[in-house]
Coordinates of N, CA, C and O in Angstrom, one line a residue:
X1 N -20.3 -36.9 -22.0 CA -20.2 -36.5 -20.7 C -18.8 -35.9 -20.4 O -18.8 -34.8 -19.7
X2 N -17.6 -36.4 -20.9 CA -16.6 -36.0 -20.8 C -16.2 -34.4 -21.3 O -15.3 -33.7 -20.8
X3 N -17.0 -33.8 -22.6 CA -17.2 -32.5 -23.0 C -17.5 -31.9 -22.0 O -16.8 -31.1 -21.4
X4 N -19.3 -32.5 -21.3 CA -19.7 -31.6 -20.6 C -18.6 -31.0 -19.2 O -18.5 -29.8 -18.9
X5 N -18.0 -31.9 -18.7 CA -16.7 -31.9 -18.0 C -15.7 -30.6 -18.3 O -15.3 -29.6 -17.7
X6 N -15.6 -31.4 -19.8 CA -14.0 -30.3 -20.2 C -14.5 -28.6 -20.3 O -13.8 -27.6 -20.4
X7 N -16.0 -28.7 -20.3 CA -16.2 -27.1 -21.0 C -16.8 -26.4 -19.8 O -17.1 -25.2 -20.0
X8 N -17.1 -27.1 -18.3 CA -17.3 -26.9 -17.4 C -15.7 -26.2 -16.6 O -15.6 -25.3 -15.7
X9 N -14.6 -27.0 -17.3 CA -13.6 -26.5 -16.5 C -12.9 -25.6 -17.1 O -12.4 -24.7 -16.5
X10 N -12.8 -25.6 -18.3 CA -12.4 -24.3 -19.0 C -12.7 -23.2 -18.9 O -11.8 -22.4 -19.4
X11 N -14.0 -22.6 -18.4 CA -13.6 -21.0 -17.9 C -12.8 -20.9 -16.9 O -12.2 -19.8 -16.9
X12 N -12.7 -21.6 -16.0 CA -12.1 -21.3 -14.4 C -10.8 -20.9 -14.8 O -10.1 -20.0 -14.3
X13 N -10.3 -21.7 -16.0 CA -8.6 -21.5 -16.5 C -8.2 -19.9 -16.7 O -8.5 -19.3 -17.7
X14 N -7.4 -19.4 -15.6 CA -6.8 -17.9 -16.2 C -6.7 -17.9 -17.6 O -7.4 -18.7 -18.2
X15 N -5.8 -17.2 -18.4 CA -5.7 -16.6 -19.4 C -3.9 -16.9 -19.6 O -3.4 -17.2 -20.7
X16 N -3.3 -16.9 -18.5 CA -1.8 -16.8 -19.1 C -1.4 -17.3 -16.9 O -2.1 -17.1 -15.9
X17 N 0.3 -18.1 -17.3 CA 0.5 -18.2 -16.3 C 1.5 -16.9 -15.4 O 1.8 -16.9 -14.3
X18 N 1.6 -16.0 -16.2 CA 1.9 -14.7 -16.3 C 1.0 -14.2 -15.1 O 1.5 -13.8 -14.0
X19 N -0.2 -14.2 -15.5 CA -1.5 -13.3 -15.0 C -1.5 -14.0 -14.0 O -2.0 -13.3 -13.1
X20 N -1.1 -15.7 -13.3 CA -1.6 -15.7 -12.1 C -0.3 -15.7 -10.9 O -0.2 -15.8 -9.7
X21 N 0.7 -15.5 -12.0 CA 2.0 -15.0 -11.0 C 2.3 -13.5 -10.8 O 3.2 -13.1 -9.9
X22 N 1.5 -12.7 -11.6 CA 1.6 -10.9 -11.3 C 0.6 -11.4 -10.0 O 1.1 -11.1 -8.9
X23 N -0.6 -12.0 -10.0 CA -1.6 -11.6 -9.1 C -1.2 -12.5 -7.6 O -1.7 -12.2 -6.6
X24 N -0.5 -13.1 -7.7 CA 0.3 -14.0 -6.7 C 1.1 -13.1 -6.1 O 1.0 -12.8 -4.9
X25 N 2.0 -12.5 -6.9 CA 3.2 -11.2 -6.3 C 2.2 -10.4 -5.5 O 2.3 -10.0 -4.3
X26 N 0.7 -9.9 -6.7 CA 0.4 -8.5 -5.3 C -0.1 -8.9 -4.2 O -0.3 -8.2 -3.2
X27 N -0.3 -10.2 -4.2 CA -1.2 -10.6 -2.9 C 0.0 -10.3 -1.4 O 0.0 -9.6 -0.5
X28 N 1.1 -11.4 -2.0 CA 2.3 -10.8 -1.3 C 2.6 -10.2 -0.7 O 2.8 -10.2 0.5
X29 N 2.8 -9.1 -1.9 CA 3.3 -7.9 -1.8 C 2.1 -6.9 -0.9 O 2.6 -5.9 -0.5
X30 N 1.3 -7.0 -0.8 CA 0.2 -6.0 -0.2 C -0.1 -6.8 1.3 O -0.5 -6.2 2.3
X31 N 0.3 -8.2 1.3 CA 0.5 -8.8 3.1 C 1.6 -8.0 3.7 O 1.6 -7.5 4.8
X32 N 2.5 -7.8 2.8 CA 4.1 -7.3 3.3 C 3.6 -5.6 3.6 O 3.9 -4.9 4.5
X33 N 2.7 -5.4 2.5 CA 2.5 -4.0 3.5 C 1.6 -3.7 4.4 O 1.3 -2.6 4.7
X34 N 1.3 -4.5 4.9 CA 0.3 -4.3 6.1 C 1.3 -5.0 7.7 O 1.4 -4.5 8.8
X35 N 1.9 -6.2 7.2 CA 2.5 -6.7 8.1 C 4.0 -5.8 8.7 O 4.4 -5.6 9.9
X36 N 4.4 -5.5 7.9 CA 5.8 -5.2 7.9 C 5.6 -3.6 8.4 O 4.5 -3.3 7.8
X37 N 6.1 -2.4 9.1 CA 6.9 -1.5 9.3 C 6.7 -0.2 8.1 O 7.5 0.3 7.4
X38 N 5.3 0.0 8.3 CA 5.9 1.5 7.0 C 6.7 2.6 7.1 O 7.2 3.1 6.1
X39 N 6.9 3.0 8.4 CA 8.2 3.9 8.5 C 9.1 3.7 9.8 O 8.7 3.2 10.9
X40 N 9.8 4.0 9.6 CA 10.4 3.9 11.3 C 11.1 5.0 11.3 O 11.6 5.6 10.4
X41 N 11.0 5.3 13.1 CA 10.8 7.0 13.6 C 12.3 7.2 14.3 O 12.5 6.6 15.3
X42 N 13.0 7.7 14.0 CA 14.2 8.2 14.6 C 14.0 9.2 15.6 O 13.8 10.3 15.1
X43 N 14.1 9.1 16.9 CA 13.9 10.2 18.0 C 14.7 10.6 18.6 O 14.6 10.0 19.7
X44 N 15.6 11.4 18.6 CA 16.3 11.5 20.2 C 17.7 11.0 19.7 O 18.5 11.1 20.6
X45 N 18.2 10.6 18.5 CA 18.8 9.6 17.9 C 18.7 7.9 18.3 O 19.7 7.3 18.6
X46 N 17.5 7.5 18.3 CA 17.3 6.3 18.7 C 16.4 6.0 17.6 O 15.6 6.9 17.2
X47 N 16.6 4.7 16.9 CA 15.4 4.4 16.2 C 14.3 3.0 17.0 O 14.4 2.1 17.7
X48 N 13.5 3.7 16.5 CA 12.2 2.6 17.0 C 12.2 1.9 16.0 O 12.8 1.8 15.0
X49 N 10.7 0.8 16.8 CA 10.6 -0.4 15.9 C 10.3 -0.1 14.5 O 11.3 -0.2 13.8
X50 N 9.4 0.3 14.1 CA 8.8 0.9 12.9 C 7.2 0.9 13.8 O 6.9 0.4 14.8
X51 N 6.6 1.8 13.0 CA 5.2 2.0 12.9 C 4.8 1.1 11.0 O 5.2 1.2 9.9
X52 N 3.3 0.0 11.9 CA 3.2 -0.3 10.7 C 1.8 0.5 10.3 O 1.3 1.4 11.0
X53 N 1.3 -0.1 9.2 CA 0.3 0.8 8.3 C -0.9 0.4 9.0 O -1.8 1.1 8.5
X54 N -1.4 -0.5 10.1 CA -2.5 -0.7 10.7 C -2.7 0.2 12.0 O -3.8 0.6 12.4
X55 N -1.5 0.3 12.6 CA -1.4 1.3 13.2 C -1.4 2.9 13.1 O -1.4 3.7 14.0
X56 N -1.3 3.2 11.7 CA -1.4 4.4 11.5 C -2.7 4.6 10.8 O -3.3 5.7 10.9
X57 N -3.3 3.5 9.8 CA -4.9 3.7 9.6 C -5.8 2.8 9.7 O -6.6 2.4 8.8
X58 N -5.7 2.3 11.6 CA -6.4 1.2 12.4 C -6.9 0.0 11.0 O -6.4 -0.2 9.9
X59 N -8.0 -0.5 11.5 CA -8.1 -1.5 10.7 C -8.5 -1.9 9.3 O -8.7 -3.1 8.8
X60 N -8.7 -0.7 8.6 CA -9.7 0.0 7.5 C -7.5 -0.9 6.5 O -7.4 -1.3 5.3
X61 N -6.8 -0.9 7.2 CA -5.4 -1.4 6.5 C -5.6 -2.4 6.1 O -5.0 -2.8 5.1
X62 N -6.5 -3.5 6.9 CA -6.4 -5.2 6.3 C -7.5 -4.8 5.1 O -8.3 -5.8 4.9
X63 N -7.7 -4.2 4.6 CA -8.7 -4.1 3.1 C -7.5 -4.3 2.2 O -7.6 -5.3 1.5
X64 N -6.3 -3.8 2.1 CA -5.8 -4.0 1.4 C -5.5 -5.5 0.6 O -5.4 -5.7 -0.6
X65 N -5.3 -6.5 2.1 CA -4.7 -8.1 1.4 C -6.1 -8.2 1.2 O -6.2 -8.4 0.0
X66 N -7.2 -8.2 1.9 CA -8.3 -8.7 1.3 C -9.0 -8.4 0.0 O -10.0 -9.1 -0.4
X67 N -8.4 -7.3 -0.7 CA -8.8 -6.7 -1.8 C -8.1 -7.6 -3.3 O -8.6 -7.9 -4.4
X68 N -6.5 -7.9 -2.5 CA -5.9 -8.2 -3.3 C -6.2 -10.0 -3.5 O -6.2 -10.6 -4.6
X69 N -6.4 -10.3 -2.7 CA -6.8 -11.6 -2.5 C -8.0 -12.4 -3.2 O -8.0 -13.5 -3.7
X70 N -9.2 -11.4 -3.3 CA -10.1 -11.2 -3.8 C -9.7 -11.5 -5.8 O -10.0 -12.3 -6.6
X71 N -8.6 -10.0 -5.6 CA -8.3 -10.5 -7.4 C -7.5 -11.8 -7.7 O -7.7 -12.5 -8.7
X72 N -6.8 -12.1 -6.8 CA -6.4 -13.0 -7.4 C -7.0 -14.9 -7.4 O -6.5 -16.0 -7.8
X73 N -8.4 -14.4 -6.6 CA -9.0 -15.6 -6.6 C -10.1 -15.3 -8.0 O -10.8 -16.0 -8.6
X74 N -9.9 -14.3 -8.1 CA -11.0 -13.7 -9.8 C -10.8 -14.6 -10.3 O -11.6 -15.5 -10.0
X75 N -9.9 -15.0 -11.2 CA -9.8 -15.9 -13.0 C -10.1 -17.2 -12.3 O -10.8 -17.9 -13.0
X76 N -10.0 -17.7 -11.1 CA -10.5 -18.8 -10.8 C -11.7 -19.4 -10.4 O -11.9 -20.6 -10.4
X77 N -12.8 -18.2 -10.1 CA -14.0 -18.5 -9.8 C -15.2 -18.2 -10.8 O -15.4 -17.1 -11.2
X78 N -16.0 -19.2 -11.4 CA -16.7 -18.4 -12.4 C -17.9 -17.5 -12.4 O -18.5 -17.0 -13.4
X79 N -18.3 -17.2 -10.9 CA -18.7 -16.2 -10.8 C -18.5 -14.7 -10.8 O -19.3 -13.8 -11.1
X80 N -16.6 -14.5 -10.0 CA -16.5 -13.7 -10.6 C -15.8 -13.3 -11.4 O -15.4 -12.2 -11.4
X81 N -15.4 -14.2 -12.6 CA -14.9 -14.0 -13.7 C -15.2 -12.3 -14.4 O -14.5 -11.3 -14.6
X82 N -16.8 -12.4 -14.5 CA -17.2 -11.9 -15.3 C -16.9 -10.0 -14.7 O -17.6 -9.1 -15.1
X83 N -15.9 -9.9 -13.8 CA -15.9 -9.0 -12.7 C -14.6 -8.8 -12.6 O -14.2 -7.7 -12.1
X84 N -13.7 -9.8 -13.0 CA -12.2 -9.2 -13.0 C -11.5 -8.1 -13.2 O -10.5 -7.8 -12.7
X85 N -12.4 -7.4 -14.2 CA -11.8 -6.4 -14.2 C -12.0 -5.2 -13.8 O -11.2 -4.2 -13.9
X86 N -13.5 -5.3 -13.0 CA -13.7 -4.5 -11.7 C -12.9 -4.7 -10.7 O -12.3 -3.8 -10.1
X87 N -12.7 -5.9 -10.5 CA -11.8 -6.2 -9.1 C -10.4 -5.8 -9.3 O -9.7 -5.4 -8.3
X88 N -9.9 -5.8 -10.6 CA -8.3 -5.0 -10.8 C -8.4 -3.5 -10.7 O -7.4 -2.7 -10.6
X89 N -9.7 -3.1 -10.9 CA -9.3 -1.7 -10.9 C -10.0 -1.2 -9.2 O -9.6 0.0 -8.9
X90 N -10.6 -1.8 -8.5 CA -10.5 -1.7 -7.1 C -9.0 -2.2 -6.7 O -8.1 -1.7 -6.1
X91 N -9.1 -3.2 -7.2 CA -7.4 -3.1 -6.5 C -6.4 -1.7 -7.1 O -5.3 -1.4 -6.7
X92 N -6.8 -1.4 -7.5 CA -5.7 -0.4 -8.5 C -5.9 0.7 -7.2 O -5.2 1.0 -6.3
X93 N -7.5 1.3 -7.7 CA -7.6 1.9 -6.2 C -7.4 2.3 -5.0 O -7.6 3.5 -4.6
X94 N -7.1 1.3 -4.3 CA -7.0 1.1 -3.0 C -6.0 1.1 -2.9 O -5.5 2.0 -2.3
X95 N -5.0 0.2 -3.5 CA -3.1 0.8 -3.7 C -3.1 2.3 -3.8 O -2.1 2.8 -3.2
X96 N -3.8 3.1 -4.3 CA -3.5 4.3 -5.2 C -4.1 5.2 -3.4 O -3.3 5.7 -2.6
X97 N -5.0 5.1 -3.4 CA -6.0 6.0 -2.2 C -5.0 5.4 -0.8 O -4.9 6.2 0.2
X98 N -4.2 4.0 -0.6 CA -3.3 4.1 0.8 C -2.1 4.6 0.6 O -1.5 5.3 1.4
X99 N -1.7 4.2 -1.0 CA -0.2 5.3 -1.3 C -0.2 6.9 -0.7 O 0.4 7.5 0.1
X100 N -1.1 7.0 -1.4 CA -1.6 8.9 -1.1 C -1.3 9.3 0.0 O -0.4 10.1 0.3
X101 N -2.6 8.5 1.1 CA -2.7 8.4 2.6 C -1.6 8.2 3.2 O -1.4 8.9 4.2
X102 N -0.7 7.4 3.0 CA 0.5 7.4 3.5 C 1.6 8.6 3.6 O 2.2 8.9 4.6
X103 N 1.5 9.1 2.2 CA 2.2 10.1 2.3 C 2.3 11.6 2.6 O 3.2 12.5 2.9
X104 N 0.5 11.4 2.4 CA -0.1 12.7 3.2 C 0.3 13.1 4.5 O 0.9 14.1 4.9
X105 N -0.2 11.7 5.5 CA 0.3 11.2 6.7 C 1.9 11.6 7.1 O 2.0 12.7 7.7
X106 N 2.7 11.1 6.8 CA 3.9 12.0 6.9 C 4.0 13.0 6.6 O 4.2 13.6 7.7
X107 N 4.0 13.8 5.5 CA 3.9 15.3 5.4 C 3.2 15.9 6.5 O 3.8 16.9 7.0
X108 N 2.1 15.6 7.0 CA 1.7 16.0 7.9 C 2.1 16.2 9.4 O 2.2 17.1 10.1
X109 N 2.5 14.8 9.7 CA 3.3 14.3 10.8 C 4.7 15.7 10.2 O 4.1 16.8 10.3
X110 N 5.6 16.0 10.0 CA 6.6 16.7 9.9 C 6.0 17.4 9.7 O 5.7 17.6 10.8
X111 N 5.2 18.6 8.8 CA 4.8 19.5 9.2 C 4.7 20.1 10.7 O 5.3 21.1 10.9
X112 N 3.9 19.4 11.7 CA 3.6 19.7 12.3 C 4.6 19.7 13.4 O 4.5 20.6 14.3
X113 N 5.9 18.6 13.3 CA 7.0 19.0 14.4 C 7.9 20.1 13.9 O 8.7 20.5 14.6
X114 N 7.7 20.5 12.5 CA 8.5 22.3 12.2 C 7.3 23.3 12.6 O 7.5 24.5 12.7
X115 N 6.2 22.8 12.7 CA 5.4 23.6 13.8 C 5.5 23.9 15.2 O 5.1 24.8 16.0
X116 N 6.0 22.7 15.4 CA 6.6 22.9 16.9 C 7.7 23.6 17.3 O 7.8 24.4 18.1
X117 N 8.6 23.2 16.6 CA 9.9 24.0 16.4 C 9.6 25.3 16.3 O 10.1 25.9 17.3
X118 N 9.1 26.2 15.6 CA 9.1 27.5 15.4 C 8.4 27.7 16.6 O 8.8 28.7 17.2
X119 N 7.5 27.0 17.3 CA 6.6 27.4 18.5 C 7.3 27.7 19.7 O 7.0 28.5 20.6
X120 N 9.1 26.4 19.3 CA 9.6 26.7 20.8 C 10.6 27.9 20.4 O 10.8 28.6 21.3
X121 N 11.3 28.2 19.0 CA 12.0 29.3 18.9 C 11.0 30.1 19.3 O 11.5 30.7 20.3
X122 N 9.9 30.6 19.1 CA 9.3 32.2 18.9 C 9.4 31.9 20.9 O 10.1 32.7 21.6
X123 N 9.0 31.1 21.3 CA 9.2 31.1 22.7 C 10.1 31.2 23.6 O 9.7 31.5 24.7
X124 N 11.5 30.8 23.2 CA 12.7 31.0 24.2 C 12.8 32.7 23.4 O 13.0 33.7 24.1
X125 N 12.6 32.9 22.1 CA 12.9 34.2 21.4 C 14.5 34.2 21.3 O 15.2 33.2 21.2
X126 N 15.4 35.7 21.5 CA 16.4 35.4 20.6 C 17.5 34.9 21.8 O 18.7 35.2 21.5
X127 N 17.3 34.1 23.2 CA 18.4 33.9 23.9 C 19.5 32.8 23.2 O 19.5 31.8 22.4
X128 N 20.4 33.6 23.8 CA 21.5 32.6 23.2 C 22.4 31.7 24.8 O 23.5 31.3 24.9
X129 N 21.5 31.7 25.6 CA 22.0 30.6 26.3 C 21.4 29.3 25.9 O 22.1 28.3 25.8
X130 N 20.0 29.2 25.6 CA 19.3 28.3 25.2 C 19.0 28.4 24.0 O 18.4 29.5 23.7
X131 N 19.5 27.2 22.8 CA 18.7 27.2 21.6 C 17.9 26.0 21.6 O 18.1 24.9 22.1
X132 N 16.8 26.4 20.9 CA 15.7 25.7 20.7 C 16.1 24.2 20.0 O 17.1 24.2 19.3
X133 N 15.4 23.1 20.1 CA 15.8 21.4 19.0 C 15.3 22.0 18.1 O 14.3 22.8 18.2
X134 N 15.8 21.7 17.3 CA 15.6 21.5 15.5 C 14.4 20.0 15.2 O 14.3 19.1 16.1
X135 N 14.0 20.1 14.3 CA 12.9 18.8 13.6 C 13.6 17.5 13.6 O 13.1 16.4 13.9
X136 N 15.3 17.8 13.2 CA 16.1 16.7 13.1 C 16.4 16.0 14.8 O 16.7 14.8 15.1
X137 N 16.2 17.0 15.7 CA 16.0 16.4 17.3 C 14.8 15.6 17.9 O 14.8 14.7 18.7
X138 N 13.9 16.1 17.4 CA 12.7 15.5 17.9 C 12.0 14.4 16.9 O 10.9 14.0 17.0
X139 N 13.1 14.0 15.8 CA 12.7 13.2 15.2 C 12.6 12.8 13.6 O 12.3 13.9 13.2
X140 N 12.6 11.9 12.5 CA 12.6 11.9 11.3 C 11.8 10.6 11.1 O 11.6 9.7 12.0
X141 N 11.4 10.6 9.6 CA 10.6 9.1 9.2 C 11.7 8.6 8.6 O 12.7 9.3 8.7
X142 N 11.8 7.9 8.1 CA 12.1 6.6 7.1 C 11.5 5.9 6.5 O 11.1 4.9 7.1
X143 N 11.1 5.8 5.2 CA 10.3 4.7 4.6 C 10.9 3.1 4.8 O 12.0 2.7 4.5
X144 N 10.0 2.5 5.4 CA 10.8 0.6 5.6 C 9.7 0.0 4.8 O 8.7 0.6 4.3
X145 N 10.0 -1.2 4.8 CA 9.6 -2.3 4.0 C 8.1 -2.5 4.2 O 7.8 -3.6 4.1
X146 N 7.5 -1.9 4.4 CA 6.1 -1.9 4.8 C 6.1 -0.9 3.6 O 5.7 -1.2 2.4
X147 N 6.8 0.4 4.0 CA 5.9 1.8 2.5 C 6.7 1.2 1.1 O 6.6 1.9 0.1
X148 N 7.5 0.0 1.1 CA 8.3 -0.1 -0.3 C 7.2 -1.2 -1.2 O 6.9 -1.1 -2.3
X149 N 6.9 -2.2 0.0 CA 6.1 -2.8 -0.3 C 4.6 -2.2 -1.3 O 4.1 -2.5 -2.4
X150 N 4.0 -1.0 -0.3 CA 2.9 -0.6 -0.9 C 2.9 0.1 -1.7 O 1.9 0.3 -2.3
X151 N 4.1 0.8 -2.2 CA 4.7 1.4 -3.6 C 4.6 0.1 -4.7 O 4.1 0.3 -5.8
X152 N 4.9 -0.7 -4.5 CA 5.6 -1.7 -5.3 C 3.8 -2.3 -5.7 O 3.3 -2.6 -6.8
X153 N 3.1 -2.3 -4.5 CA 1.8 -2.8 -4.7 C 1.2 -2.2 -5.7 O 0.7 -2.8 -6.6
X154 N 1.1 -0.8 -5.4 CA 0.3 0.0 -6.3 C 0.5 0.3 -7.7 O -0.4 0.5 -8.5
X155 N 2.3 0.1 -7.9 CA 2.7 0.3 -9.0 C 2.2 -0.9 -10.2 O 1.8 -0.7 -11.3
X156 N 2.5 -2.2 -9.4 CA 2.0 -3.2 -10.2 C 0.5 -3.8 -10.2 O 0.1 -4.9 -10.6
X157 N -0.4 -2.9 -9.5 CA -1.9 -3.1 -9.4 C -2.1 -2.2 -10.3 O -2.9 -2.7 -11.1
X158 N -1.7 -1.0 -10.5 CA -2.2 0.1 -11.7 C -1.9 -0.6 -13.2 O -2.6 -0.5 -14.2
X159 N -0.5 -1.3 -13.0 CA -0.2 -1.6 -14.3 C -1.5 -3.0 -15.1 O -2.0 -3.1 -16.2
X160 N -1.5 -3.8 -13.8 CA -2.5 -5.0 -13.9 C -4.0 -4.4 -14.4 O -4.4 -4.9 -15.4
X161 N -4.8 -3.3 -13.6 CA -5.7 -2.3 -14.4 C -5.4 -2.1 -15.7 O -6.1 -2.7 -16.5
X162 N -4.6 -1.3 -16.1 CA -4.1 -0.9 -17.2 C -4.1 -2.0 -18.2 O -4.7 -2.0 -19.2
X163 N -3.6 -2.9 -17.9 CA -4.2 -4.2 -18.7 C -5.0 -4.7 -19.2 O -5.1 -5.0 -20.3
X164 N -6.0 -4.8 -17.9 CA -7.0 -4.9 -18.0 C -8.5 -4.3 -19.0 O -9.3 -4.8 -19.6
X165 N -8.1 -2.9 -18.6 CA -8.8 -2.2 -19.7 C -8.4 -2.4 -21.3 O -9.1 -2.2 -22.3
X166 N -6.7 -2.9 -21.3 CA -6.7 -2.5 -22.8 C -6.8 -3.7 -23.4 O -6.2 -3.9 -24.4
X167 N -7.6 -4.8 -22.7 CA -8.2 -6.4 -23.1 C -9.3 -5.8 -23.5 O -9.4 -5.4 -24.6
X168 N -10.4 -5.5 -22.7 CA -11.8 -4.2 -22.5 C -11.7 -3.8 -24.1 O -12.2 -4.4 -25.0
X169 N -11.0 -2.8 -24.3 CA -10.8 -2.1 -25.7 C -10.8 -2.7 -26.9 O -10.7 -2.0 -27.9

């Protein structure tokens, strides 16, 4: 009876205490980016609070901890054991596809205020009693602790993938 016990609990056992402190950090690490501030906006020379990552891609942002959360309850469950390594490479993903978005998103966001800018130069045209604000007047990003976090997520969710597969191999 006691076998039947020990060999009942031995799959649930991760693999390394390594593997359940990487997957511990991204869980963390991927709350910190949802919770925390992905950029903050300098306007006017004033800075704001930050803009965080839920507010810039509504609620489709809490997939992230729950993605991550998901792997790191993997090596523990023995149903989805057998799926870990689907689940690291969705996590890998979804780090990878909000990094992107993120940065897309800003480029865009500034793009479009040196679109404005040229809109109000071609519009006052060449007076020189009035010069037009510059991009740096109407504003700048900053990456905060929200977009370091989700760098940091992605970087060590790709690597945990990458692992992953070359156990696979």
């Amino acid at each position: 009876m006691n076998n039947e016990i020990a060999s009942s609990v031995q799959p649930g056992v991760p693999a390394s205490i390594h593997t359940v402190k990487m997957r511990i950090a991204l869980l963390i690490l991927a709350l910190a980016s949802v919770i925390f501030p992905a950029v903050t906006v300098k306007a006017m020379g004033m800075f704001s609070q930050g803009v965080s990552l839920p507010a810039l891609a509504g609620s489709i942002a809490y997939l992230i901890p729950v993605v991550f959360a998901t792997a790191l309850a993997a090596p523990f469950t023995a149903q989805l054991q057998p799926y870990s390594r689907v689940v690291d490479l969705v996590a890998a993903a979804v780090g990878v596809l909000f990094l992107v978005w993120g940065v897309w998103s800003l480029v865009d966001a500034y793009s479009t205020m040196a679109q404005q800018e040229r809109a109000l130069s071609s519009l006052i045209g060449g007076s020189s009693a009035f010069q037009a604000p510059r991009v740096s007047d109407f504003g700048s990003f900053t990456p905060s602790i929200g977009a370091f976090a989700l760098l940091a997520t992605t970087v060590l969710s790709v690597l945990q993938a990458r692992k992953a597969l070359e156990k696979r191999a």
